[in-house]
Short mmCIF file of C-alpha atoms in Angstrom, two decimals:
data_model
loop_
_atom_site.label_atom_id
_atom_site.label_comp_id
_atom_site.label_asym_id
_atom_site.label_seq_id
_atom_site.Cartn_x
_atom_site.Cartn_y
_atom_site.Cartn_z
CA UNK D 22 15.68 -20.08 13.67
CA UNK D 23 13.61 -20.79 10.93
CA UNK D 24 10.45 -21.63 13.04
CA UNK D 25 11.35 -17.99 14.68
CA UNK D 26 11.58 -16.26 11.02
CA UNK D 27 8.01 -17.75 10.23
CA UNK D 28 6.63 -16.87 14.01
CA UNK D 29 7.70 -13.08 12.93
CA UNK D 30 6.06 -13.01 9.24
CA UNK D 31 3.19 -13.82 11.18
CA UNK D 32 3.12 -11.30 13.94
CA UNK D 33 4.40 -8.83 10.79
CA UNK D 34 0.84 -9.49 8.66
CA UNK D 35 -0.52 -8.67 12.00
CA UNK D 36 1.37 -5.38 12.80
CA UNK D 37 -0.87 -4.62 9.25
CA UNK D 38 -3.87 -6.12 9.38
CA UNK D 39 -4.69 -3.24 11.66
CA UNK D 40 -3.24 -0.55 8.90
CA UNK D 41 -4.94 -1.90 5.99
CA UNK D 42 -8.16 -2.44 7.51
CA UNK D 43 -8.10 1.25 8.75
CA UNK D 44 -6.94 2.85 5.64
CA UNK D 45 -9.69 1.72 3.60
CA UNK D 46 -12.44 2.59 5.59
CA UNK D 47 -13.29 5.76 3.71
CA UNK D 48 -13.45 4.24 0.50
CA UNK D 49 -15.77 2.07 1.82
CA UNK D 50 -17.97 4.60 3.33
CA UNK D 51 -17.30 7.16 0.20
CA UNK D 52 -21.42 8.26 -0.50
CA UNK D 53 -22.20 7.73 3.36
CA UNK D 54 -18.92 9.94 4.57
CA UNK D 55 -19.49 12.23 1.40
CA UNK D 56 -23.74 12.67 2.41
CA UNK D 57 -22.95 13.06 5.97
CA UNK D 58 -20.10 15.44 5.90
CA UNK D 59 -21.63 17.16 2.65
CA UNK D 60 -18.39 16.74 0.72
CA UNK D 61 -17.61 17.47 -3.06
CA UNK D 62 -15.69 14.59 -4.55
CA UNK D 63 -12.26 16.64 -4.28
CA UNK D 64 -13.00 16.95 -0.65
CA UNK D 65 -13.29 13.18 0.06
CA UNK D 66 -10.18 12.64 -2.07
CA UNK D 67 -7.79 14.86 0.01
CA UNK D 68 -8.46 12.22 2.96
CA UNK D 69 -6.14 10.27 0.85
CA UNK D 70 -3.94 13.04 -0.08
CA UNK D 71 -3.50 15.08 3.53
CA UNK D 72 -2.54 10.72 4.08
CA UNK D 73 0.66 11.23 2.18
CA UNK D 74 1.73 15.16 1.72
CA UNK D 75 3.59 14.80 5.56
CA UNK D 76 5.65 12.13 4.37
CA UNK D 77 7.05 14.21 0.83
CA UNK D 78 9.07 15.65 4.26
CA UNK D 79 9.28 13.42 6.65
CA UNK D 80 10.16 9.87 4.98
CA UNK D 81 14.28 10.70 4.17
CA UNK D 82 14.32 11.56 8.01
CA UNK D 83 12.14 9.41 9.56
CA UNK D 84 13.94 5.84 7.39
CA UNK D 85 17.31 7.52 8.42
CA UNK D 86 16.07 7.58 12.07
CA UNK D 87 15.17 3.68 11.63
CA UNK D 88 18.88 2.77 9.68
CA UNK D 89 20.09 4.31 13.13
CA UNK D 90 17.56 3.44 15.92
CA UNK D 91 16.68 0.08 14.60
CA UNK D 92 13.54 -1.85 13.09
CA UNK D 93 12.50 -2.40 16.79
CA UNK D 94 12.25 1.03 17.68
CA UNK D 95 10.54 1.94 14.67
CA UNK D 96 7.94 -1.00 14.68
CA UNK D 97 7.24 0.30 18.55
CA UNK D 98 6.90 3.94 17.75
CA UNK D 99 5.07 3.66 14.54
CA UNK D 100 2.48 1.06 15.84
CA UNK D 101 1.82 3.03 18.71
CA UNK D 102 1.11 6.46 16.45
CA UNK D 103 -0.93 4.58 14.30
CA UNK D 104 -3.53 3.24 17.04
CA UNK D 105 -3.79 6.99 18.71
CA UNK D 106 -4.57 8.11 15.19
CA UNK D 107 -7.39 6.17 13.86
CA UNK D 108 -8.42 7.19 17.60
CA UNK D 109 -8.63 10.91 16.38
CA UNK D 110 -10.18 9.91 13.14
CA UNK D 111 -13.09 7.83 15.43
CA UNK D 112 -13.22 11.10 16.92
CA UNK D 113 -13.80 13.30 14.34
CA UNK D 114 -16.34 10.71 13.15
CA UNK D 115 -17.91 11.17 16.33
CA UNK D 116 -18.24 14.78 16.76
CA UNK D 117 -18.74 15.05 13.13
CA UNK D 118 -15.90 16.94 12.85
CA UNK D 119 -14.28 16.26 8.87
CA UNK D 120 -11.08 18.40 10.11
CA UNK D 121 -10.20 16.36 12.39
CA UNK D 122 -10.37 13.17 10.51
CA UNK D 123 -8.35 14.97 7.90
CA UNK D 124 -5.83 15.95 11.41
CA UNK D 125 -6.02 12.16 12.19
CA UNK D 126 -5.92 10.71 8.80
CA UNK D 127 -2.15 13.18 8.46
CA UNK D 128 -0.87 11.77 11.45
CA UNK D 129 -1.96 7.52 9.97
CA UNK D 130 -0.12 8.51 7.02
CA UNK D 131 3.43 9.53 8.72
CA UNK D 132 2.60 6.39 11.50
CA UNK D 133 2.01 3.79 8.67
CA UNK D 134 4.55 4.36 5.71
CA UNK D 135 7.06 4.99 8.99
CA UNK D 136 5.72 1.46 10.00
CA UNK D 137 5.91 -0.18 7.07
CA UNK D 138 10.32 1.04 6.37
CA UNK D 139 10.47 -0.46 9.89
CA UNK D 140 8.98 -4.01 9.13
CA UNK D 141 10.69 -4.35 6.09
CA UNK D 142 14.16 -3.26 7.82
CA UNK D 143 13.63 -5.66 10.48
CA UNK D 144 12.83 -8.74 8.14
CA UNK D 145 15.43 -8.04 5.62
CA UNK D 146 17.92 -8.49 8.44
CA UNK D 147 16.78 -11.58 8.70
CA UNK D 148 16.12 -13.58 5.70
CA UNK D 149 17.65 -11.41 3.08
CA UNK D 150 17.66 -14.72 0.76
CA UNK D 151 14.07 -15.08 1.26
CA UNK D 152 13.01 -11.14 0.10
CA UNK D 153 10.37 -12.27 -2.39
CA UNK D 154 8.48 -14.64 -0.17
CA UNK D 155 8.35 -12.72 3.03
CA UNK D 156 7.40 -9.11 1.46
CA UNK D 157 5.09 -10.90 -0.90
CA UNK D 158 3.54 -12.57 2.47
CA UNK D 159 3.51 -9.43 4.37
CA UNK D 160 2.27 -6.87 1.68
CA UNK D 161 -0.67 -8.60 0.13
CA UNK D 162 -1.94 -11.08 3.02
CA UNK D 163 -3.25 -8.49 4.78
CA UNK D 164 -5.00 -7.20 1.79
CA UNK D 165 -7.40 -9.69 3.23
CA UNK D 166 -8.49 -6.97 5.91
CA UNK D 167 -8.81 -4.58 3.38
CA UNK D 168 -11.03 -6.94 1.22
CA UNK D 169 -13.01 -7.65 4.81
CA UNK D 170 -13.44 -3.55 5.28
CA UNK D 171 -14.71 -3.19 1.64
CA UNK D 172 -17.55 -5.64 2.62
CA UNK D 173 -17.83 -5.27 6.21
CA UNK D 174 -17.92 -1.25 6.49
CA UNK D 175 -20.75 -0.89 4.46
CA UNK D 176 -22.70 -3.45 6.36
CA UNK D 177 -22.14 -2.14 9.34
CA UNK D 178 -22.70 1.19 8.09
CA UNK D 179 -26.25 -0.34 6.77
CA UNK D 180 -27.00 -2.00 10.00
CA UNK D 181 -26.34 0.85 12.28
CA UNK D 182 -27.45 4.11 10.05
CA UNK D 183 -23.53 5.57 11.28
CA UNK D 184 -20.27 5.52 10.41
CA UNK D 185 -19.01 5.17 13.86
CA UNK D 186 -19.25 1.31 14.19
CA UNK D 187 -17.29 1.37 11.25
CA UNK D 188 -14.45 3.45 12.25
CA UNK D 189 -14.80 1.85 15.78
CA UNK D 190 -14.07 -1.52 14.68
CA UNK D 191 -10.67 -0.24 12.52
CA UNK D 192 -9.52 1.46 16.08
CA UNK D 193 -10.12 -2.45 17.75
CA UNK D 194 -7.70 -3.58 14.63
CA UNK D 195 -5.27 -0.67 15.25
CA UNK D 196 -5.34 -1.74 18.94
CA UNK D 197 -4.52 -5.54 17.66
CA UNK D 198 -1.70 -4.41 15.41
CA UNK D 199 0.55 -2.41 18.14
CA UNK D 200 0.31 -6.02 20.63
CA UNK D 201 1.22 -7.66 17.58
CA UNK D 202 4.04 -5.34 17.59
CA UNK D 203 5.04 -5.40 21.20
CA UNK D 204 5.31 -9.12 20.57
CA UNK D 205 7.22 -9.18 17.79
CA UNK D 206 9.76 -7.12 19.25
CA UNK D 207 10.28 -9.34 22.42
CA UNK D 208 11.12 -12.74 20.43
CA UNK D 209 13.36 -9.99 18.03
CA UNK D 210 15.45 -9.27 21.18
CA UNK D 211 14.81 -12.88 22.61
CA UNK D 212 16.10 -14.43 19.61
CA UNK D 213 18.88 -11.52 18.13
CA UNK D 214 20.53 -12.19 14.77
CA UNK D 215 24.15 -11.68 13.54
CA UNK D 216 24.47 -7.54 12.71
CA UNK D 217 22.37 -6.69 15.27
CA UNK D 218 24.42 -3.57 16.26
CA UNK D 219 22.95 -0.51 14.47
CA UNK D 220 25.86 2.09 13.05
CA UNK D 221 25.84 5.68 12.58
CA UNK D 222 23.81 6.96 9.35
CA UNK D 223 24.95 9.43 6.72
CA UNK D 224 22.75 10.55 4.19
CA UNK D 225 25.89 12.23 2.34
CA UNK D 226 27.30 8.61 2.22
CA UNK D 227 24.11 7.19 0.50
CA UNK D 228 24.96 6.34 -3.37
CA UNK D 229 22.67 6.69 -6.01
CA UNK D 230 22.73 4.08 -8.89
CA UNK D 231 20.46 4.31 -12.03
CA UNK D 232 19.20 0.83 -11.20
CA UNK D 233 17.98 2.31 -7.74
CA UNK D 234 16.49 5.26 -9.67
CA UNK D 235 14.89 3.37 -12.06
CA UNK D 236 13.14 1.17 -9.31
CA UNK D 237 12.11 3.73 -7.23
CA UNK D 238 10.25 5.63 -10.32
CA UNK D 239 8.80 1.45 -11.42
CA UNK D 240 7.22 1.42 -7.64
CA UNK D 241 6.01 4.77 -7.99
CA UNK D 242 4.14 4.92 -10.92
CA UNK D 243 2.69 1.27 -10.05
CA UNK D 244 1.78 2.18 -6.49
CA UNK D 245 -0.04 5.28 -8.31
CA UNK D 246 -2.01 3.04 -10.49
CA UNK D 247 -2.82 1.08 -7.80
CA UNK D 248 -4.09 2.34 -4.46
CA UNK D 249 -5.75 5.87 -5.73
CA UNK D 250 -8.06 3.51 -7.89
CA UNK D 251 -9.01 1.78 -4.98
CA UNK D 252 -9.45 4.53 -2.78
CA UNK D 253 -12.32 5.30 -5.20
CA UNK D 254 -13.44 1.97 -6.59
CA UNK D 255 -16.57 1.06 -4.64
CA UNK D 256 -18.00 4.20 -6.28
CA UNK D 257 -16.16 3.36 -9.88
CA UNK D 258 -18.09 0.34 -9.56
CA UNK D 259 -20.87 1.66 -8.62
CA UNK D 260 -20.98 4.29 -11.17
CA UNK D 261 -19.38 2.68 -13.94
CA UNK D 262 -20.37 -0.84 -14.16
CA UNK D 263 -23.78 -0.60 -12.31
CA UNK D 264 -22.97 -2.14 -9.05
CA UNK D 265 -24.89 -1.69 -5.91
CA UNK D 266 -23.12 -0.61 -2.61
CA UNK D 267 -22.98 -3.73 -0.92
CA UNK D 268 -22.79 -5.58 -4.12
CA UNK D 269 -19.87 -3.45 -5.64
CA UNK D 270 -18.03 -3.62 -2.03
CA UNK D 271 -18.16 -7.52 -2.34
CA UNK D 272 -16.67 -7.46 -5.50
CA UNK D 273 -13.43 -5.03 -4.72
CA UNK D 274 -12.69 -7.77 -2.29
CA UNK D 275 -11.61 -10.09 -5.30
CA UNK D 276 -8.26 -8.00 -5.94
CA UNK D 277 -7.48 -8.32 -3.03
CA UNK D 278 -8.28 -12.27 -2.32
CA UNK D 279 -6.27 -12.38 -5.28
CA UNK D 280 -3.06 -10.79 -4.06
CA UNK D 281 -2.72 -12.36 -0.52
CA UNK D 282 -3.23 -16.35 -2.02
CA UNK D 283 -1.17 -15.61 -5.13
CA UNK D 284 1.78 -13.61 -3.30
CA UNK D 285 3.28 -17.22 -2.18
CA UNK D 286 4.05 -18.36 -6.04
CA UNK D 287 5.10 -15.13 -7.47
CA UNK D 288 7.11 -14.97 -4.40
CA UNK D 289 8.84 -18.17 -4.37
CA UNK D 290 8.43 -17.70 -8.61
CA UNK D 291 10.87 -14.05 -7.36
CA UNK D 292 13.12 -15.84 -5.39
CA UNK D 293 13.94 -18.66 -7.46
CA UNK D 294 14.35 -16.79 -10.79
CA UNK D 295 16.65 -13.49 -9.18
CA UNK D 296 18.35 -14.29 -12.65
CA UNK D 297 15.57 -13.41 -14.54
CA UNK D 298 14.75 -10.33 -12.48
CA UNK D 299 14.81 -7.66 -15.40
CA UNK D 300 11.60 -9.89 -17.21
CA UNK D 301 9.65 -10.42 -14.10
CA UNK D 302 9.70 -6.53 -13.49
CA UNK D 303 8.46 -6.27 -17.09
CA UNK D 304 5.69 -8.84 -16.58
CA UNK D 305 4.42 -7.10 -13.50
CA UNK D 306 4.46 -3.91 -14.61
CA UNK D 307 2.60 -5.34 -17.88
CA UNK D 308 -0.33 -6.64 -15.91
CA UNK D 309 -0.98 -2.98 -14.24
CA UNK D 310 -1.31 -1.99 -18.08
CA UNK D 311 -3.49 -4.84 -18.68
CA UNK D 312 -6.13 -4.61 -15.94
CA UNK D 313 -6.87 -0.37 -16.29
CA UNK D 314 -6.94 -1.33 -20.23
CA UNK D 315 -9.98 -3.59 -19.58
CA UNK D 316 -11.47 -1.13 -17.33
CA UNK D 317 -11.55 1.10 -19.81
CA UNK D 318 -12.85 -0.34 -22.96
CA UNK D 319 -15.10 -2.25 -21.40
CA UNK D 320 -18.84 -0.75 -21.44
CA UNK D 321 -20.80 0.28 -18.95
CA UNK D 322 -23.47 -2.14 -17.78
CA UNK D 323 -26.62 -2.69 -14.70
CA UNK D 324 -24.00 -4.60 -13.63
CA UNK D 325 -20.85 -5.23 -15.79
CA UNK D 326 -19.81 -9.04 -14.22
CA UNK D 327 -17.02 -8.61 -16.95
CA UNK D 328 -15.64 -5.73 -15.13
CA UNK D 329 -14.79 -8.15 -11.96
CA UNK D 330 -12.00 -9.72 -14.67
CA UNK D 331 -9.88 -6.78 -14.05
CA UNK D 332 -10.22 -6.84 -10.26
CA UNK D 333 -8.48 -10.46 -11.00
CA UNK D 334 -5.54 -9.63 -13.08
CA UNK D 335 -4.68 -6.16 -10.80
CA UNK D 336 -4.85 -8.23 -7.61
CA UNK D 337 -2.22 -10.34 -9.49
CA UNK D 338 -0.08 -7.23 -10.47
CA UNK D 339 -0.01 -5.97 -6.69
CA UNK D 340 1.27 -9.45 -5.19
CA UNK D 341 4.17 -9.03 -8.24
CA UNK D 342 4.70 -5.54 -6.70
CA UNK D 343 5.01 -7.10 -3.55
CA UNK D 344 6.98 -10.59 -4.57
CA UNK D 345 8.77 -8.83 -7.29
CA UNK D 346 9.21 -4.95 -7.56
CA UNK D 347 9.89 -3.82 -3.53
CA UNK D 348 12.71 -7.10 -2.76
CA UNK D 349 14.56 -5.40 -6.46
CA UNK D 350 14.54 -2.47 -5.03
CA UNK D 351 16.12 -3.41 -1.62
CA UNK D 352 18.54 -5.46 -3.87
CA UNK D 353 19.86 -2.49 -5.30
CA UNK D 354 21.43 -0.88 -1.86
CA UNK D 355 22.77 -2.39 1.47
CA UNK D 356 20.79 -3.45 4.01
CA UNK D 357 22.81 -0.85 6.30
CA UNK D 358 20.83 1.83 4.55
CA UNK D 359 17.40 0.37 3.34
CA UNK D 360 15.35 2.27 5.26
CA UNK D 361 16.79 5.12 4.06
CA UNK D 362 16.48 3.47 0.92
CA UNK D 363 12.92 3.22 1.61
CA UNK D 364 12.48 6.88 3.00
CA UNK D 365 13.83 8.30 -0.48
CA UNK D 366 11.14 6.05 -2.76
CA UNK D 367 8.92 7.47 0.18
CA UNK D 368 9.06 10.57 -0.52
CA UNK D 369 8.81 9.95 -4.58
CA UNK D 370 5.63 7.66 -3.66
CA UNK D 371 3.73 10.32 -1.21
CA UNK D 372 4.00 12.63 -3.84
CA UNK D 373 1.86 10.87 -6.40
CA UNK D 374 -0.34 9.35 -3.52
CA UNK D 375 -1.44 13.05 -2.87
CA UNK D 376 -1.42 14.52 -6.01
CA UNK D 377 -3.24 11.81 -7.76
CA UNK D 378 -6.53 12.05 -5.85
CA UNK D 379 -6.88 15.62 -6.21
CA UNK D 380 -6.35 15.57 -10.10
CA UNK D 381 -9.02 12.44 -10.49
CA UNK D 382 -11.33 14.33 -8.35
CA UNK D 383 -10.68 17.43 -10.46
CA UNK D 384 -11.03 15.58 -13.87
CA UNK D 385 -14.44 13.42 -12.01
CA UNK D 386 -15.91 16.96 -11.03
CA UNK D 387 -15.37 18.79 -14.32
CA UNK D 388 -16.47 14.88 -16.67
CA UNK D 389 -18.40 13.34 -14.24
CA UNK D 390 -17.03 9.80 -15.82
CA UNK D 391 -15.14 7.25 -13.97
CA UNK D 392 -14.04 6.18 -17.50
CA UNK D 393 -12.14 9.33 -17.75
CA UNK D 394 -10.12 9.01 -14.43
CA UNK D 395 -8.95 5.54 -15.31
CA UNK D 396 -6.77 7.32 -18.26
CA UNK D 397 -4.65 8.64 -15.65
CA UNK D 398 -3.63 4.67 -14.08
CA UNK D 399 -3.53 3.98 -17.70
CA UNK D 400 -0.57 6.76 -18.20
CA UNK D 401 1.36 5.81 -14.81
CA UNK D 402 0.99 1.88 -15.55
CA UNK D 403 2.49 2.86 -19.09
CA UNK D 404 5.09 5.09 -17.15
CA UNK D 405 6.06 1.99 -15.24
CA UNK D 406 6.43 -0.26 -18.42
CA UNK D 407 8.59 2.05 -20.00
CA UNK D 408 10.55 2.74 -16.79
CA UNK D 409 11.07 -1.72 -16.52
CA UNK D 410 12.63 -1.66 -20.36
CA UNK D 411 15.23 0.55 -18.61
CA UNK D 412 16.13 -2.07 -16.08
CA UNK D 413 16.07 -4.69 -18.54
CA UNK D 414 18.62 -2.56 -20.97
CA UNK D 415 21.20 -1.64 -17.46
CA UNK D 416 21.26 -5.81 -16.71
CA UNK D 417 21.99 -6.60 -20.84
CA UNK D 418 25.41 -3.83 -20.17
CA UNK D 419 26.12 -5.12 -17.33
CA UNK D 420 26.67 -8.83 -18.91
CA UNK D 421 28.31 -7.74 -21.52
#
């Protein structure tokens, strides 16, 4: 069995490889996409915003449909919608049509947070003792294909004069990821595990704790400091610390080198220490802090090699949100209803993931300074620190 658990955090980091890879693409291509398309800064950003306003709606449903149709169903479904649509977003590429890669970039969004409360069902059934290893392993490892599509877009995009190739090779990925998925759900059923039977669902039967509450806000506000800065950080590079476009691609990839070969310790760091859970939420919502307050003193420069320190210590922070902050959040409800669970922090989540590109666009157009937008991961990575103090003040009443 455990030779089967690893054989399915395998084919799991490949189910994302595909999503990861994909998502990315436009902040790799930012100036090309934003040239080609003639697009105003706020205009490139709602790519990433149209990505997660469908799931403020859908994510209660869709993780209810999951507690009751099973992480099987979900990891078919899902991996299957997210193939067909990068295929609409290669299309739009195509044709040249931005409305239909914001069309196809809507339906990703549903398709991969869908996917990803799926997965995580699916393993937690599993090895619910071994949370902090296997989401550390299956968040942050393929971060590795977004670190290749920070370098490799742009090089193909240089090599070819189009942003086709690009997009082309993400659809092959996409393509990759739903086999993955196929097989992964064959040695599920081949090899079933004790509670396999899926029960009825009732969201009026869900119960809210203020440790859940508390959690869900933590991964929020980290999540919001984390992926909206890299949605825009080949061109924060460029812009702020004098990077080229290749040059400041190559770089970007460090974070995320960082998280996929560090997610291992802080995972097995999360699953040995589950007593000293309330301080390892503290630490990893400390480094967040950490890494936007060197990006922000720091001066600019033609280029700023300190700058790439920062990339270091955030890659860090997102392998302890993977290791650390999502397995305390599944610890605080049943596995019965995670991905419900999972569909509530959604919907909290999707909200800042679309409102936070449009208001860094807004404050880029109106300052036109990348040092300005970082003030707003600075405030949400703050948010989150205060937010952890919380957790750590519920487990001191609980022992007493």
């Amino acid at each position: 069995m455990l030779y089967i658990n690893k054989v399915l955090i395998f084919l799991a980091i490949m189910i994302m490889v595909g999503n990861n890879y994909a998502f990315d693409i436009p902040q790799a291509l930012e100036v090309p996409i934003e040239r080609s398309f003639h697009l105003t800064q706020t205009q490139f950003n709602l790519m990433y915003s149209v990505f997660a306003i469908p799931n403020i709606g859908l994510s209660i449903g869709g993780g209810m449909m999951i507690d009751q149709m099973g992480g099987r169903w979900g990891i078919f479904t899902f991996s299957f919608m997210l193939a067909l649509s990068q295929l609409l977003i290669v299309s739009g590429g195509c044709y040249h049509s931005y409305y239909m890669m914001l069309v196809g970039r809507a339906i990703f969004g549903i398709a991969s947070d869908m996917l990803h409360i799926a997965v995580f069902k699916l393993i937690a059934k599993r090895m619910p003792d071994q949370l902090g290893t296997s989401m550390g392993l299956i968040l942050t490892l393929p971060e590795l294909a977004a670190a290749l599509n920070s370098y490799l877009s742009p090089v193909l995009f240089q090599e070819t004069h189009s942003i086709k190739v690009p997009l082309l090779f993400g659809l092959s990925l996409c393509v990759l990821s739903f086999f993955c998925a196929l097989i992964m759900i064959f040695i599920d059923i081949k090899n079933k595990c004790d509670g396999d039977e899926e029960e009825e669902i009732l969201i009026t039967e869900f119960q809210f704790n203020r440790r859940f509450v508390y959690m869900v806000l933590i991964c929020t506000f980290i999540l919001g400091a984390y992926v909206p800065f890299l949605d825009n950080a080949n061109k924060f590079y460029q812009e702020r610390f004098g990077f080229t476009s290749t040059n400041s691609g190559l770089v970007i990839t460090i974070c995320y080198i960082v998280a996929a070969f560090s997610s291992p310790i802080v995972g097995k760091i999360s699953d040995t220490f589950k007593h000293k859970q309330s301080q390892l939420i503290i630490g990893a919502t400390l480094i967040f802090l950490l890494s936007h307050g060197l990006l922000f003193m720091l001066g600019g420069g033609h280029p700023n090699y300190y700058s790439i320190i920062a990339l270091f210590t955030l890659g860090l922070g997102y392998s302890c949100y993977s290791a650390i902050l999502i397995p305390a959040l599944q610890q605080t409800v049943t596995e019965q209803y995670l991905a419900t669970a999972l569909g509530i922090m959604g919907v909290v989540e999707n909200i800042i993931m679309a409102v936070i590109p449009m208001i860094s666009g807004y404050i880029y157009s109106m300052k036109h300074s990348m040092k300005d937008v970082d003030l707003i991961y600075i405030i949400l990575s703050t948010c989150g620190v205060l937010m952890s103090f919380q957790i750590a003040q519920i487990q001191k009443q609980k022992l007493k």
